[in-house]
PDB file of C-alpha atoms and ligand atoms in Angstrom:
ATOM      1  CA  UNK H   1      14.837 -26.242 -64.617  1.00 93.00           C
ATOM      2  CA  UNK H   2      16.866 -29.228 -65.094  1.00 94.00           C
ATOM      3  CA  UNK H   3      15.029 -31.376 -67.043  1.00 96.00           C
ATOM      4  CA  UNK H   4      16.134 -35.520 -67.501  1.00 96.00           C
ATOM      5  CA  UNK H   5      14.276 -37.990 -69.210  1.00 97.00           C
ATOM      6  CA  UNK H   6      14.849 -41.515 -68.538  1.00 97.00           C
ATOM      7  CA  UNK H   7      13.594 -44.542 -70.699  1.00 96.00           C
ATOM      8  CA  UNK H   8      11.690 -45.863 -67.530  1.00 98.00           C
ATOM      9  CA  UNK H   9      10.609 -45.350 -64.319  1.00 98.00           C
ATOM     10  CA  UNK H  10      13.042 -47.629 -62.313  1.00 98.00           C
ATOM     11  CA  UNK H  11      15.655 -45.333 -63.989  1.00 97.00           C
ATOM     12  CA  UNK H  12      14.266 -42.051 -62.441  1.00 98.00           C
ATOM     13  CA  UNK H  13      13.756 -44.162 -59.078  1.00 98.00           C
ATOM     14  CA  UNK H  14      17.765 -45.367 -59.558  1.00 97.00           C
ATOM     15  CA  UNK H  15      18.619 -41.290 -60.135  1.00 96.00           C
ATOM     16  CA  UNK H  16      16.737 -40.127 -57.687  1.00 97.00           C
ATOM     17  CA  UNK H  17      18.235 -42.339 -55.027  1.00 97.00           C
ATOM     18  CA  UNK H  18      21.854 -40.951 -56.348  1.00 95.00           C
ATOM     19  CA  UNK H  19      20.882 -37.770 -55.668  1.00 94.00           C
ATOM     20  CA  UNK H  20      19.874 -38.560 -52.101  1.00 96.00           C
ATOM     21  CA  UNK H  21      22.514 -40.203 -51.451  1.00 96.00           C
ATOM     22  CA  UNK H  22      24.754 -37.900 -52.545  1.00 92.00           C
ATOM     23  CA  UNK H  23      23.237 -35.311 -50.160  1.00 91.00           C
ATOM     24  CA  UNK H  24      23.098 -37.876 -47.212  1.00 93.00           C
ATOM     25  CA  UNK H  25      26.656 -38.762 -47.766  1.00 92.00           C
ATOM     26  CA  UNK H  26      28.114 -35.132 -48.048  1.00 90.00           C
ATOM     27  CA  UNK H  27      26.325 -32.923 -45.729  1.00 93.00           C
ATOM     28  CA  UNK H  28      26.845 -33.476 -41.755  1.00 93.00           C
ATOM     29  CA  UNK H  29      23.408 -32.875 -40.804  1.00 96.00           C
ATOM     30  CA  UNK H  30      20.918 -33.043 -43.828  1.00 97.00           C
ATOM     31  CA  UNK H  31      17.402 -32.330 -44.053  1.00 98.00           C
ATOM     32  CA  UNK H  32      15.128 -34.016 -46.395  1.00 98.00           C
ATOM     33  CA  UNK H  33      11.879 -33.165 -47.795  1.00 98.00           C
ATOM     34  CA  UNK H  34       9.771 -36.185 -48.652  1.00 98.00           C
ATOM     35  CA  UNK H  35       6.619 -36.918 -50.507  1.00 98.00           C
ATOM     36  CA  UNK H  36       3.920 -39.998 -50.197  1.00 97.00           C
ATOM     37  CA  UNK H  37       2.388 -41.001 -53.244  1.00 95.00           C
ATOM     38  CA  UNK H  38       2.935 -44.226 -55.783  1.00 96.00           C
ATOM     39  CA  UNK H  39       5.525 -42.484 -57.618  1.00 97.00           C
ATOM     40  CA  UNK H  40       8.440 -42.184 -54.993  1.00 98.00           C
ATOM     41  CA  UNK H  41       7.883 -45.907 -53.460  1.00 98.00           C
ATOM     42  CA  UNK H  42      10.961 -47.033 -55.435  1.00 98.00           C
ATOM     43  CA  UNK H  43      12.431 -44.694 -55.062  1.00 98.00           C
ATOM     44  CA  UNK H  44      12.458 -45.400 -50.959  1.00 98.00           C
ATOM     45  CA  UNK H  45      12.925 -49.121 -52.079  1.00 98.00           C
ATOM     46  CA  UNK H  46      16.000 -47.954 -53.792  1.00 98.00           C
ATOM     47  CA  UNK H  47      17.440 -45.770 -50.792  1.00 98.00           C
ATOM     48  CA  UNK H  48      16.652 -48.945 -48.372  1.00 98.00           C
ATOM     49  CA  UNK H  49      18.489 -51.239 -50.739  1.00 98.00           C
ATOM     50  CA  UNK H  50      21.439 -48.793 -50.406  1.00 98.00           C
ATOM     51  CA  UNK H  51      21.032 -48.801 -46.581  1.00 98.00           C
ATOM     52  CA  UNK H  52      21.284 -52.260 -46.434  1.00 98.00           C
ATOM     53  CA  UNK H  53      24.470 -52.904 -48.795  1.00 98.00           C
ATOM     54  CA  UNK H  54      26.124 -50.183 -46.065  1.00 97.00           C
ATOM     55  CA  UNK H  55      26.297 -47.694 -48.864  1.00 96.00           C
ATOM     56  CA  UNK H  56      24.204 -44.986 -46.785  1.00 97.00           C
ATOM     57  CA  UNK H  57      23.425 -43.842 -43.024  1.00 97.00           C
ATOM     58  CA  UNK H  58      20.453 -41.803 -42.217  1.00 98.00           C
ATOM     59  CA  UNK H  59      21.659 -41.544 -38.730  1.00 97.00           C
ATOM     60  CA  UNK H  60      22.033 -37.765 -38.862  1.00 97.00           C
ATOM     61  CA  UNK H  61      19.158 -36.981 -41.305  1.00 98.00           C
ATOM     62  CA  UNK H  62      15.880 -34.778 -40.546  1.00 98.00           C
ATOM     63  CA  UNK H  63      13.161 -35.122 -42.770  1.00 98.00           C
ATOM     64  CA  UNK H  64       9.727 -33.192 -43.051  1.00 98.00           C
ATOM     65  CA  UNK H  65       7.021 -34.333 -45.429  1.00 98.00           C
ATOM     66  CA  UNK H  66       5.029 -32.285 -47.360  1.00 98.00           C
ATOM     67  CA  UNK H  67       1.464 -33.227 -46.169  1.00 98.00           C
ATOM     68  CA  UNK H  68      -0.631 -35.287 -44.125  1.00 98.00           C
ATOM     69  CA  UNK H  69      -4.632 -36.176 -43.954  1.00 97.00           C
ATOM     70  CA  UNK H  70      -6.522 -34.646 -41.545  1.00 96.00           C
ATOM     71  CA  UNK H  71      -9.022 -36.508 -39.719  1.00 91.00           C
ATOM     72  CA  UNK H  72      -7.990 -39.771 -38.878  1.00 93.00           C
ATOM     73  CA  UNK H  73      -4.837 -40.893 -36.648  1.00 92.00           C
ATOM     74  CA  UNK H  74      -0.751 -41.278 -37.039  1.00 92.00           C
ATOM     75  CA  UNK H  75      -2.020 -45.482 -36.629  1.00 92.00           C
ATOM     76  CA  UNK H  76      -4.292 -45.494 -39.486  1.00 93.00           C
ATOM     77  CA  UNK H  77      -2.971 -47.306 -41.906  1.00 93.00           C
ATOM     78  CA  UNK H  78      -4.014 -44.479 -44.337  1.00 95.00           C
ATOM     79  CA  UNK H  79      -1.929 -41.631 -42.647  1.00 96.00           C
ATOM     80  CA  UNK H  80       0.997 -40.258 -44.495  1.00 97.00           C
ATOM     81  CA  UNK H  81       3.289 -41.561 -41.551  1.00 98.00           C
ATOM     82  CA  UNK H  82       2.057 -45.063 -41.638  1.00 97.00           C
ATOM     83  CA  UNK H  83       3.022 -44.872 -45.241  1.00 97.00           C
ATOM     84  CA  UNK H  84       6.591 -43.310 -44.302  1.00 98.00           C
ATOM     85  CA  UNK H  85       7.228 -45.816 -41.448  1.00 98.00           C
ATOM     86  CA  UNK H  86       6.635 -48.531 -43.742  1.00 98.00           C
ATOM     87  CA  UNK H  87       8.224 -47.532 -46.823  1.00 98.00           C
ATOM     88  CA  UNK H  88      10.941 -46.256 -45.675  1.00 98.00           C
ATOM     89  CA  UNK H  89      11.422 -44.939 -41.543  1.00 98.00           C
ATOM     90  CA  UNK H  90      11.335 -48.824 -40.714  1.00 98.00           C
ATOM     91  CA  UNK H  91      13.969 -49.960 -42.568  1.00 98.00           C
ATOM     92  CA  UNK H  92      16.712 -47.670 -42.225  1.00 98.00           C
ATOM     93  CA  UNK H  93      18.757 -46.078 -39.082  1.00 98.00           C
ATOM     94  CA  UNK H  94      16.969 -42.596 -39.125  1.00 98.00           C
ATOM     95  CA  UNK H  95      15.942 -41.606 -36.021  1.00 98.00           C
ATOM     96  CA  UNK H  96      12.174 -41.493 -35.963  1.00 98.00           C
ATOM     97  CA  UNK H  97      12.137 -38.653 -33.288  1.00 98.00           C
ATOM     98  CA  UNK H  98      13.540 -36.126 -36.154  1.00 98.00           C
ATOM     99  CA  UNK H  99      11.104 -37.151 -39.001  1.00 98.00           C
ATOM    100  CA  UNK H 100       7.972 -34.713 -38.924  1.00 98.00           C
ATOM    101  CA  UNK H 101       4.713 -34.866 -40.617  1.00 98.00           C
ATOM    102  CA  UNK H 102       2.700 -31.296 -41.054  1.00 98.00           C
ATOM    103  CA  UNK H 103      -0.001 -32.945 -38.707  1.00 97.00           C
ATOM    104  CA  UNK H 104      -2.862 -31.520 -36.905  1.00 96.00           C
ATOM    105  CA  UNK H 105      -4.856 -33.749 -34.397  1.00 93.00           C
ATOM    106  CA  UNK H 106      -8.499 -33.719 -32.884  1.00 91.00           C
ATOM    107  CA  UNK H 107      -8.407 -30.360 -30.788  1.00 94.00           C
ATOM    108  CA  UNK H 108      -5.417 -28.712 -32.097  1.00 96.00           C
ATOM    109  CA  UNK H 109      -5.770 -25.182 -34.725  1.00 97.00           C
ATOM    110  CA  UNK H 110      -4.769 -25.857 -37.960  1.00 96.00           C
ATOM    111  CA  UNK H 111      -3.656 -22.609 -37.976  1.00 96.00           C
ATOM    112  CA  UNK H 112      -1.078 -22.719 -35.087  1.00 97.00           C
ATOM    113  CA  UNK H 113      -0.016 -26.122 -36.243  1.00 97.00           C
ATOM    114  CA  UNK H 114       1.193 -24.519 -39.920  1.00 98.00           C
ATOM    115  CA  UNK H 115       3.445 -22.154 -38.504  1.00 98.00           C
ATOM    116  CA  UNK H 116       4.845 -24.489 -36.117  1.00 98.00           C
ATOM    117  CA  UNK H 117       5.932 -26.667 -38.949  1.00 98.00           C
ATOM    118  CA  UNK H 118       7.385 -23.322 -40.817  1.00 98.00           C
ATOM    119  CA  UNK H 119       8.865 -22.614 -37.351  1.00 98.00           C
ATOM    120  CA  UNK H 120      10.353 -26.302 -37.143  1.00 98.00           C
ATOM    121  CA  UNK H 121      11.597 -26.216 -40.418  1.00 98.00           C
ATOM    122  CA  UNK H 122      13.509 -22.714 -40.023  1.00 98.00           C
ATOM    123  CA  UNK H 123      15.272 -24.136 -36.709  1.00 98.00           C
ATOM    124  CA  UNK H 124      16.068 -26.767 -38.861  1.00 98.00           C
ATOM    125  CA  UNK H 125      18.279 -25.009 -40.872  1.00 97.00           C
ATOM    126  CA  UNK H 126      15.412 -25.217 -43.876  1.00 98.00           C
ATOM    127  CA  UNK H 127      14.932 -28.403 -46.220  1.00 98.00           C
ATOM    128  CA  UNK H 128      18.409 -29.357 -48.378  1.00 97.00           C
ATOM    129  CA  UNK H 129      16.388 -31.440 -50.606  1.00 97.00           C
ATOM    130  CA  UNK H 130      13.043 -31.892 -51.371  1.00 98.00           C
ATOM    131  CA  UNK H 131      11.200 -34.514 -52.901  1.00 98.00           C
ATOM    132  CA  UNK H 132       8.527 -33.958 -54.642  1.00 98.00           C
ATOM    133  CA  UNK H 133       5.417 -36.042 -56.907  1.00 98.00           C
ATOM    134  CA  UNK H 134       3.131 -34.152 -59.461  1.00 98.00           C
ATOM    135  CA  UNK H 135      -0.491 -34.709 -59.616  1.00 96.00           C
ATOM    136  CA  UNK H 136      -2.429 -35.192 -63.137  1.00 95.00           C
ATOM    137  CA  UNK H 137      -3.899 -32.194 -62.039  1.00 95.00           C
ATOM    138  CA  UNK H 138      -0.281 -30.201 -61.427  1.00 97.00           C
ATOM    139  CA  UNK H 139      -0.490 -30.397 -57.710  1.00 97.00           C
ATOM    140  CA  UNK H 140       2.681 -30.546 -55.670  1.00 98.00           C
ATOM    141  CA  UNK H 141       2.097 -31.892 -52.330  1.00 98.00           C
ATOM    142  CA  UNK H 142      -1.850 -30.832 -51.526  1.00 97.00           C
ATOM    143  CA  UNK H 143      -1.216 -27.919 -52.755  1.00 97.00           C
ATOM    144  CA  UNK H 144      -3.832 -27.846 -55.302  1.00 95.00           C
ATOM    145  CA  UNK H 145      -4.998 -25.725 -58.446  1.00 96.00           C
ATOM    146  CA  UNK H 146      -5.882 -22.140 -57.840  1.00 96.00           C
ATOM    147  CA  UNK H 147      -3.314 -22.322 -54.633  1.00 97.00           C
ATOM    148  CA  UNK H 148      -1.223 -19.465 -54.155  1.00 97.00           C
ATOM    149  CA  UNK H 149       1.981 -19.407 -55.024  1.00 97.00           C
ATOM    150  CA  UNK H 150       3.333 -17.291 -51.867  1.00 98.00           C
ATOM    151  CA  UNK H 151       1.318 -20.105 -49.749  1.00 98.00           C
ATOM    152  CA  UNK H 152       2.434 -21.879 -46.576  1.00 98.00           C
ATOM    153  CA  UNK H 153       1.879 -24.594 -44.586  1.00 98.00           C
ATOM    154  CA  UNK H 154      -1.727 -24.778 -44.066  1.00 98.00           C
ATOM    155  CA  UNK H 155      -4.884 -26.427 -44.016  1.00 97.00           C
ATOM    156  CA  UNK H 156      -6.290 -27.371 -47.765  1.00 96.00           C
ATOM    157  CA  UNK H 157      -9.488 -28.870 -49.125  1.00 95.00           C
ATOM    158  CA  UNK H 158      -8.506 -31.527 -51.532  1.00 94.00           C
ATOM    159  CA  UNK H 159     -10.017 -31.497 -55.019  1.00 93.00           C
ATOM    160  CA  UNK H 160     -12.802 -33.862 -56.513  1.00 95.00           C
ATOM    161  CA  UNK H 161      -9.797 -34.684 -58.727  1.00 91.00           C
ATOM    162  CA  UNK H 162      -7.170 -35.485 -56.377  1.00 91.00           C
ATOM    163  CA  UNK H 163      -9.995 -37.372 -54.244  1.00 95.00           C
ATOM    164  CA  UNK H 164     -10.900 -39.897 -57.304  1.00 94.00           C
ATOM    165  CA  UNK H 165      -7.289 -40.141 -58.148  1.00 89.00           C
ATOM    166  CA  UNK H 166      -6.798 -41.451 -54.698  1.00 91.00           C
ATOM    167  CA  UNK H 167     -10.156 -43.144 -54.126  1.00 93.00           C
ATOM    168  CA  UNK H 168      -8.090 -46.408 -55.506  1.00 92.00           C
ATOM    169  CA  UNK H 169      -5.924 -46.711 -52.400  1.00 92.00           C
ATOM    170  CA  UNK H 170      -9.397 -46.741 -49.902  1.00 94.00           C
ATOM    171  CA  UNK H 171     -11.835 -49.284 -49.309  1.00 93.00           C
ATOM    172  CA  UNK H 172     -15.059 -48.343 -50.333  1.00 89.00           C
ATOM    173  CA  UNK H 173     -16.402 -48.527 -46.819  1.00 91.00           C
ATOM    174  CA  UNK H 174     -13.228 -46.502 -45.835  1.00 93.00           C
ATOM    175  CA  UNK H 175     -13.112 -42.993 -45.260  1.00 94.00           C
ATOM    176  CA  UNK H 176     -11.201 -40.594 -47.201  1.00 95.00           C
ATOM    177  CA  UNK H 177     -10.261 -37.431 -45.741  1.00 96.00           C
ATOM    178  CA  UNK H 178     -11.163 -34.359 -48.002  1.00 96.00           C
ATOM    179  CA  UNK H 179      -9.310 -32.148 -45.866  1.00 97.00           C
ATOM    180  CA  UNK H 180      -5.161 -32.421 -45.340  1.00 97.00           C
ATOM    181  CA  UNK H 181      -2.814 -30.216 -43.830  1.00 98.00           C
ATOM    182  CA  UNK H 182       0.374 -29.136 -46.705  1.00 98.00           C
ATOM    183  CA  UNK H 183       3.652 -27.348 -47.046  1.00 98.00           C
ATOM    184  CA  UNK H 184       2.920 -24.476 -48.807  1.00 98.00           C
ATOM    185  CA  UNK H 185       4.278 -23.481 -52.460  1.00 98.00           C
ATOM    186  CA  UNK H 186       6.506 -20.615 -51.080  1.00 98.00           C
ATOM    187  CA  UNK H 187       7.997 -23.200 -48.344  1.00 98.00           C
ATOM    188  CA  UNK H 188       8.755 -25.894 -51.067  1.00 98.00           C
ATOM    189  CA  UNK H 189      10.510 -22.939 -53.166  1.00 98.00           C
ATOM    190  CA  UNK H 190      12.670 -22.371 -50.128  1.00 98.00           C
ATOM    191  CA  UNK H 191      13.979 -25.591 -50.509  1.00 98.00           C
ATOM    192  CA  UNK H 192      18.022 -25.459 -52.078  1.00 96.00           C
ATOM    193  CA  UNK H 193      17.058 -28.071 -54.221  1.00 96.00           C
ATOM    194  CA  UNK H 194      13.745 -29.917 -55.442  1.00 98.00           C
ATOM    195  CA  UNK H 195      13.511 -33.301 -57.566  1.00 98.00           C
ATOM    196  CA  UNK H 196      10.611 -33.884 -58.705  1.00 98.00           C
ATOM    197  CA  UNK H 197       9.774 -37.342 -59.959  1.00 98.00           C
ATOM    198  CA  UNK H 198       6.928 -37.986 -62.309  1.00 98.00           C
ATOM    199  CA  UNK H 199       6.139 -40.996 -64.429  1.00 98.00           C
ATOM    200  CA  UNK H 200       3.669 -42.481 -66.733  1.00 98.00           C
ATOM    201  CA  UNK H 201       0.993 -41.295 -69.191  1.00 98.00           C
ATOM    202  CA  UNK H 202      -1.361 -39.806 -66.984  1.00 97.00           C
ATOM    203  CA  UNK H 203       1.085 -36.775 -66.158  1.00 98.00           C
ATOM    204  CA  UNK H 204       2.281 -35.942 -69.170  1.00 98.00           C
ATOM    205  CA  UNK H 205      -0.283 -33.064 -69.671  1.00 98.00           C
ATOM    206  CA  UNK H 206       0.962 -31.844 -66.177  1.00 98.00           C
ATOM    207  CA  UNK H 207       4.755 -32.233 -66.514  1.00 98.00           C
ATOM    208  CA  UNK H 208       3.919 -29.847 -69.964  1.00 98.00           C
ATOM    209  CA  UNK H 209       2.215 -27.460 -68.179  1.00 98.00           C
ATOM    210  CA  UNK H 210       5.079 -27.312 -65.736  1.00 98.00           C
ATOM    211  CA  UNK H 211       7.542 -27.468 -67.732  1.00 98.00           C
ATOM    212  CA  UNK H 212       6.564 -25.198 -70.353  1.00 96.00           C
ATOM    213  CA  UNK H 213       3.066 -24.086 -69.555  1.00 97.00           C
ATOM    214  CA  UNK H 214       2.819 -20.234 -68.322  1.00 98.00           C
ATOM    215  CA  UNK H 215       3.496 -19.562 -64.346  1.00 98.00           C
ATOM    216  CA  UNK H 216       0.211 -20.151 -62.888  1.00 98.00           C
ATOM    217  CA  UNK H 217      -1.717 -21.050 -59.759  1.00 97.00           C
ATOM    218  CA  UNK H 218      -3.606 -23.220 -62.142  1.00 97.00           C
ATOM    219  CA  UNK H 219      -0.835 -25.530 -62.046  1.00 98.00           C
ATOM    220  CA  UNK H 220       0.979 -25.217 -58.618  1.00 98.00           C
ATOM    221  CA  UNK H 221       3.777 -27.378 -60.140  1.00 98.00           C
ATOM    222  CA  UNK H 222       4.741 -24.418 -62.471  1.00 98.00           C
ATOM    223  CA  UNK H 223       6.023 -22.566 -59.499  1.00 98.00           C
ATOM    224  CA  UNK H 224       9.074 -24.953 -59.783  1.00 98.00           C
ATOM    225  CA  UNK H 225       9.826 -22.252 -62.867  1.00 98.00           C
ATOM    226  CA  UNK H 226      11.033 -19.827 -60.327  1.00 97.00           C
ATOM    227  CA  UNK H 227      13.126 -22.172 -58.171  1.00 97.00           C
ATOM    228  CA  UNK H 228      16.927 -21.586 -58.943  1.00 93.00           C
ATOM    229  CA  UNK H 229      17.872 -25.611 -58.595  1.00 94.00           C
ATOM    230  CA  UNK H 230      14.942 -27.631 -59.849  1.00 97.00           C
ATOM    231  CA  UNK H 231      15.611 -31.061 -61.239  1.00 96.00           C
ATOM    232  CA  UNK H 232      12.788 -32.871 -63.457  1.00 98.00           C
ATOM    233  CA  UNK H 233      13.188 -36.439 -63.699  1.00 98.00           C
ATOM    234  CA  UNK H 234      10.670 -37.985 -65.839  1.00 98.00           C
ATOM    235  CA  UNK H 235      10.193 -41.205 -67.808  1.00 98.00           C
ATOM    236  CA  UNK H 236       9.479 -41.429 -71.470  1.00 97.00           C
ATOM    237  CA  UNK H 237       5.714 -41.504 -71.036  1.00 98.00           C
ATOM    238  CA  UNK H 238       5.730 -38.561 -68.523  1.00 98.00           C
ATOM    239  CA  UNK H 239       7.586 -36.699 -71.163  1.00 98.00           C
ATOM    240  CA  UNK H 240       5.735 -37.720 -73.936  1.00 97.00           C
ATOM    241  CA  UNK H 241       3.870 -33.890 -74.211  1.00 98.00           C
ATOM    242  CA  UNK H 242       7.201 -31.976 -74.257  1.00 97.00           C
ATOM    243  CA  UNK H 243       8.348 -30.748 -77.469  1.00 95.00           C
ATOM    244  CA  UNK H 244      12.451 -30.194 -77.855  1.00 88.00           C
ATOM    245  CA  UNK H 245      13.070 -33.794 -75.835  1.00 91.00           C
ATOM    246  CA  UNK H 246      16.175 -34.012 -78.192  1.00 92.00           C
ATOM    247  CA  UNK H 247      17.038 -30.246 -76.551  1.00 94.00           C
ATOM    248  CA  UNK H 248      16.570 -31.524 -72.919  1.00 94.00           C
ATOM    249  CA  UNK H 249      19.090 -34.766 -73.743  1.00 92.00           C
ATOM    250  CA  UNK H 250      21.953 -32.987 -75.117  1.00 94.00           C
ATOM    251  CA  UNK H 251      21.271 -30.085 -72.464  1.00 92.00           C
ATOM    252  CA  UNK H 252      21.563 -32.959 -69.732  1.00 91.00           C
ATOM    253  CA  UNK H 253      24.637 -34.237 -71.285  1.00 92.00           C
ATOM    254  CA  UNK H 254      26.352 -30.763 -71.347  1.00 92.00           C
ATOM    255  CA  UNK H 255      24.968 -29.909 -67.740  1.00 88.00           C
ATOM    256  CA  UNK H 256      26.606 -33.139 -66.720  1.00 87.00           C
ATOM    257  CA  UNK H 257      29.925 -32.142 -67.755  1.00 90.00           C
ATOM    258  CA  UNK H 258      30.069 -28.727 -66.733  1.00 89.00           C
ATOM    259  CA  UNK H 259      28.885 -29.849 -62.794  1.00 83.00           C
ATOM    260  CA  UNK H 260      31.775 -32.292 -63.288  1.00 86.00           C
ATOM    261  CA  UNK H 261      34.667 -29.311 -63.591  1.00 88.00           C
ATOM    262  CA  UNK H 262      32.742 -26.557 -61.558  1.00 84.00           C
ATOM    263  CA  UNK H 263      30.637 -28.717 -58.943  1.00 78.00           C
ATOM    264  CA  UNK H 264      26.905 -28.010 -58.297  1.00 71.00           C
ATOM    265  CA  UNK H 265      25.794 -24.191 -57.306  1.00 62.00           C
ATOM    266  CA  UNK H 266      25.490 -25.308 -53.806  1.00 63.00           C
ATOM    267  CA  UNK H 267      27.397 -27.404 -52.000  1.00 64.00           C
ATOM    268  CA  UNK H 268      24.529 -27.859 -49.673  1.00 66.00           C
TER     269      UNK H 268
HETATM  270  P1  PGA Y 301       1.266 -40.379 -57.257  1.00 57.36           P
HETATM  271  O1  PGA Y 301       0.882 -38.969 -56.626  1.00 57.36           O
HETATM  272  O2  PGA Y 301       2.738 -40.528 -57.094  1.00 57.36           O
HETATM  273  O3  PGA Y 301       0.493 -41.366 -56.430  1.00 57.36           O
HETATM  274  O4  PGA Y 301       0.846 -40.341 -58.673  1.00 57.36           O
HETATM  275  C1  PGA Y 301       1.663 -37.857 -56.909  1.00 57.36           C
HETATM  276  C2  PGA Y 301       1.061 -36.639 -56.276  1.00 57.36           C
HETATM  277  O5  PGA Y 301      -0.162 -36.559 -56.170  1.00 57.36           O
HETATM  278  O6  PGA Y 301       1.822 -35.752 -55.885  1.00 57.36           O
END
């Protein structure tokens, strides 16, 4: 794990976005793994900024989010793919016919509709990149505590947790799914690379747990322990649990240089 702590959270938005764009720029065909969520909506401000000043092309990018609510439609303004359209789909040149959402509509098996989206993914050439949030409670995508960590995409019930920390983005006459289709922990692990992006207060207990917490399904996020190329970018507050910061600083510095003279461990 590469951990990176910034002094605040436009800083791990402004990394993040160097990190895409680095991908975007040097692979011919890249595939992105994207996540909803508060946290990485500067982030997509960031890449759409870059878009604009002609400093990136999504042209030839695939992406495939992590999850999406089941139960109400792609046009709700509550769906995972409203929120992509307008945060990010909208405003640059990808072509909308190669972004995919792990979806399952009225009628259609759950079951079948996860392995379609492995399937998809695999035929893809698998994710380059994935991005990924943290919940308070360690969740990464829906994938929630007590998930296993060989899981795939599948059909999850969402925790009374996860439902109250999203209760403040529905009316209260709204409803609020309970149930959501996600990418599975094994399927994010098969991504090259994952950057997760986590900031303020309210997951610093989490990023700890992740970070340096014992590998558990009670914290899905400390799967990312096992993943050859993670990379933790966190604000000051986010951080504020982990012990050895001053370790993590001087460990990014030296990290820096050596990817400088030897290059990443992938070249995508
Ligand atoms: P947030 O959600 O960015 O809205 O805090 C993160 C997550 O639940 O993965």
């Amino acid at each position: 794990m590469q951990v990176i702590i910034f002094d605040d959270a436009q800083q791990v938005a402004v990394n993040a976005a160097e990190w895409v764009a680095e991908l975007i720029t040097k692979k011919k065909n890249p595939v992105l793994g994207l996540a909803t969520g508060s946290t990485p909506i500067s982030l997509y401000q960031q890449l759409v900024n870059k878009y604009k000043a002609g400093e990136l092309s999504f042209k030839n990018t695939t992406s495939f989010n992590l999850d999406e609510y089941l139960g109400i439609d792609a046009d709700n303004e509550q769906s995972y793919r409203h929120f992509m359209n307008q945060n990010l789909f909208n405003h640059v040149d990808i072509n909308i016919d190669n972004t995919f959402l792990p979806t399952c509509n009225q009628g259609e098996n759950p079951r079948e509709q996860g392995l379609a989206y492995e399937e998809k993914i695999k035929q893809a050439n698998g994710v380059d990149l994935q991005i990924l949030g943290i919940g308070a409670n360690g969740h990464i995508g829906f994938n929630e505590p007590t998930s296993s960590l060989a899981s795939r995409t599948r059909i999850k019930t969402l925790t009374q947790q996860t439902l109250n920390d999203n209760s403040r983005l529905f009316n209260k006459d709204e409803f609020q799914p309970t149930l959501a289709m996600t990418m599975g922990i094994a399927t994010i692990l098969d991504a090259r690379y994952v950057l997760l992006m986590a900031t303020g207060e309210s997951k610093a207990q989490a990023v700890k747990d992740m970070v340096a917490g014992p590998l558990s399904a009670m914290c899905p996020a400390s799967a990312l322990q096992m993943h050859e190329n993670a990379i933790i970018l966190l604000d000051k507050a986010a951080a504020s649990k982990l012990e050895d910061q001053e370790y993590y600083h001087w460990a990014n510095n030296q990290n820096i240089k050596v990817n400088e003279e030897f290059g990443l461990y992938h070249n995508y």
